């Protein structure tokens, strides 16, 4: 008898298909339609589509030349992270739905950017937000999935911590 697939694996599969599909499709379209470093204003003074390449880490940190130890680092670290995330997903209990979703989003984003690192030795970024004099570094769908996943995880950890401290402070009825 075949056991039905657990919900956490369905969440993982759905996130992988949607996030990876959307991420790779949008990166393809940007590369086909927007020249490197070209900017298309979408909402004046707030949002542009700008085709840039990121050879560094998140938000361009450690950006530099393609190749060498940096290239190895930016491929090896995501591979290790992917292994750790898969292990953590496997350890999750069925009721840990938010953790399941957050890890699935992080994993999907990590794989999306890893695909770029392997193919181009850099990541295609294009979502470009700014407000007044503040300019956020360009990012992509994979980066968004990672950020949302981490935010959900932090929120869930804070809620669990608050619930635990509330239970510890409650007097024991005798």
PDB file of C-alpha atoms in Angstrom, residues 17-92:
ATOM      1  CA  UNK A  17       7.389  24.569  -8.815  1.00  0.00           C
ATOM      2  CA  UNK A  18       5.897  28.043  -8.355  1.00  0.00           C
ATOM      3  CA  UNK A  19       8.960  29.921  -7.050  1.00  0.00           C
ATOM      4  CA  UNK A  20      11.493  28.273  -9.360  1.00  0.00           C
ATOM      5  CA  UNK A  21       9.180  28.606 -12.349  1.00  0.00           C
ATOM      6  CA  UNK A  22       8.409  32.266 -11.682  1.00  0.00           C
ATOM      7  CA  UNK A  23      12.028  33.077 -10.803  1.00  0.00           C
ATOM      8  CA  UNK A  24      13.554  31.475 -13.876  1.00  0.00           C
ATOM      9  CA  UNK A  25      10.830  32.788 -16.194  1.00  0.00           C
ATOM     10  CA  UNK A  26      11.188  36.402 -14.991  1.00  0.00           C
ATOM     11  CA  UNK A  27      14.982  36.238 -15.210  1.00  0.00           C
ATOM     12  CA  UNK A  28      14.718  34.876 -18.747  1.00  0.00           C
ATOM     13  CA  UNK A  29      12.302  37.638 -19.768  1.00  0.00           C
ATOM     14  CA  UNK A  30      14.512  40.341 -18.233  1.00  0.00           C
ATOM     15  CA  UNK A  31      17.535  39.030 -20.121  1.00  0.00           C
ATOM     16  CA  UNK A  32      15.574  38.920 -23.368  1.00  0.00           C
ATOM     17  CA  UNK A  33      13.829  42.293 -23.088  1.00  0.00           C
ATOM     18  CA  UNK A  34      16.031  44.603 -20.998  1.00  0.00           C
ATOM     19  CA  UNK A  35      19.642  45.365 -21.861  1.00  0.00           C
ATOM     20  CA  UNK A  36      22.189  44.975 -19.075  1.00  0.00           C
ATOM     21  CA  UNK A  37      22.094  48.114 -16.852  1.00  0.00           C
ATOM     22  CA  UNK A  38      19.012  49.435 -18.664  1.00  0.00           C
ATOM     23  CA  UNK A  39      16.260  50.846 -16.438  1.00  0.00           C
ATOM     24  CA  UNK A  40      12.552  50.915 -17.220  1.00  0.00           C
ATOM     25  CA  UNK A  41      10.511  53.180 -14.935  1.00  0.00           C
ATOM     26  CA  UNK A  42       7.362  51.431 -13.729  1.00  0.00           C
ATOM     27  CA  UNK A  43       6.256  53.723 -10.890  1.00  0.00           C
ATOM     28  CA  UNK A  44       8.169  56.992 -11.094  1.00  0.00           C
ATOM     29  CA  UNK A  45      10.140  57.681  -7.939  1.00  0.00           C
ATOM     30  CA  UNK A  46       9.436  54.261  -6.443  1.00  0.00           C
ATOM     31  CA  UNK A  47       9.882  51.178  -8.678  1.00  0.00           C
ATOM     32  CA  UNK A  48      11.953  50.359 -11.757  1.00  0.00           C
ATOM     33  CA  UNK A  49      12.898  47.263 -13.674  1.00  0.00           C
ATOM     34  CA  UNK A  50      16.679  47.411 -13.909  1.00  0.00           C
ATOM     35  CA  UNK A  51      18.707  44.565 -15.389  1.00  0.00           C
ATOM     36  CA  UNK A  52      21.823  44.100 -13.252  1.00  0.00           C
ATOM     37  CA  UNK A  53      24.076  41.183 -12.387  1.00  0.00           C
ATOM     38  CA  UNK A  54      25.223  40.350  -8.875  1.00  0.00           C
ATOM     39  CA  UNK A  55      28.529  38.544  -8.527  1.00  0.00           C
ATOM     40  CA  UNK A  56      28.393  38.827  -4.727  1.00  0.00           C
ATOM     41  CA  UNK A  57      26.088  37.673  -1.996  1.00  0.00           C
ATOM     42  CA  UNK A  58      22.811  39.103  -0.785  1.00  0.00           C
ATOM     43  CA  UNK A  59      22.385  42.748  -1.750  1.00  0.00           C
ATOM     44  CA  UNK A  60      25.733  42.724  -3.543  1.00  0.00           C
ATOM     45  CA  UNK A  61      27.939  42.136  -0.510  1.00  0.00           C
ATOM     46  CA  UNK A  62      31.309  40.646  -1.426  1.00  0.00           C
ATOM     47  CA  UNK A  63      30.686  41.488  -5.074  1.00  0.00           C
ATOM     48  CA  UNK A  64      33.727  41.256  -7.251  1.00  0.00           C
ATOM     49  CA  UNK A  65      35.127  39.362 -10.173  1.00  0.00           C
ATOM     50  CA  UNK A  66      33.559  36.187 -11.440  1.00  0.00           C
ATOM     51  CA  UNK A  67      35.498  33.024 -10.797  1.00  0.00           C
ATOM     52  CA  UNK A  68      38.096  31.993  -8.246  1.00  0.00           C
ATOM     53  CA  UNK A  69      37.456  31.315  -4.582  1.00  0.00           C
ATOM     54  CA  UNK A  70      34.454  33.676  -4.506  1.00  0.00           C
ATOM     55  CA  UNK A  71      32.680  31.661  -7.178  1.00  0.00           C
ATOM     56  CA  UNK A  72      33.369  28.432  -5.293  1.00  0.00           C
ATOM     57  CA  UNK A  73      32.141  30.042  -2.045  1.00  0.00           C
ATOM     58  CA  UNK A  74      28.866  31.234  -3.603  1.00  0.00           C
ATOM     59  CA  UNK A  75      28.154  27.742  -4.947  1.00  0.00           C
ATOM     60  CA  UNK A  76      29.379  25.682  -1.975  1.00  0.00           C
ATOM     61  CA  UNK A  77      27.496  27.631   0.709  1.00  0.00           C
ATOM     62  CA  UNK A  78      24.071  27.315  -1.005  1.00  0.00           C
ATOM     63  CA  UNK A  79      24.680  23.593  -1.551  1.00  0.00           C
ATOM     64  CA  UNK A  80      25.373  23.132   2.165  1.00  0.00           C
ATOM     65  CA  UNK A  81      22.337  25.297   3.028  1.00  0.00           C
ATOM     66  CA  UNK A  82      20.136  23.223   0.710  1.00  0.00           C
ATOM     67  CA  UNK A  83      21.265  20.033   2.454  1.00  0.00           C
ATOM     68  CA  UNK A  84      20.605  21.510   5.903  1.00  0.00           C
ATOM     69  CA  UNK A  85      17.166  22.808   4.866  1.00  0.00           C
ATOM     70  CA  UNK A  86      16.176  19.425   3.410  1.00  0.00           C
ATOM     71  CA  UNK A  87      17.263  17.772   6.659  1.00  0.00           C
ATOM     72  CA  UNK A  88      15.236  20.297   8.706  1.00  0.00           C
ATOM     73  CA  UNK A  89      12.145  19.787   6.543  1.00  0.00           C
ATOM     74  CA  UNK A  90      12.416  16.051   7.047  1.00  0.00           C
ATOM     75  CA  UNK A  91      12.564  16.587  10.841  1.00  0.00           C
ATOM     76  CA  UNK A  92       9.462  18.817  10.939  1.00  0.00           C
TER      77      UNK A  92
END
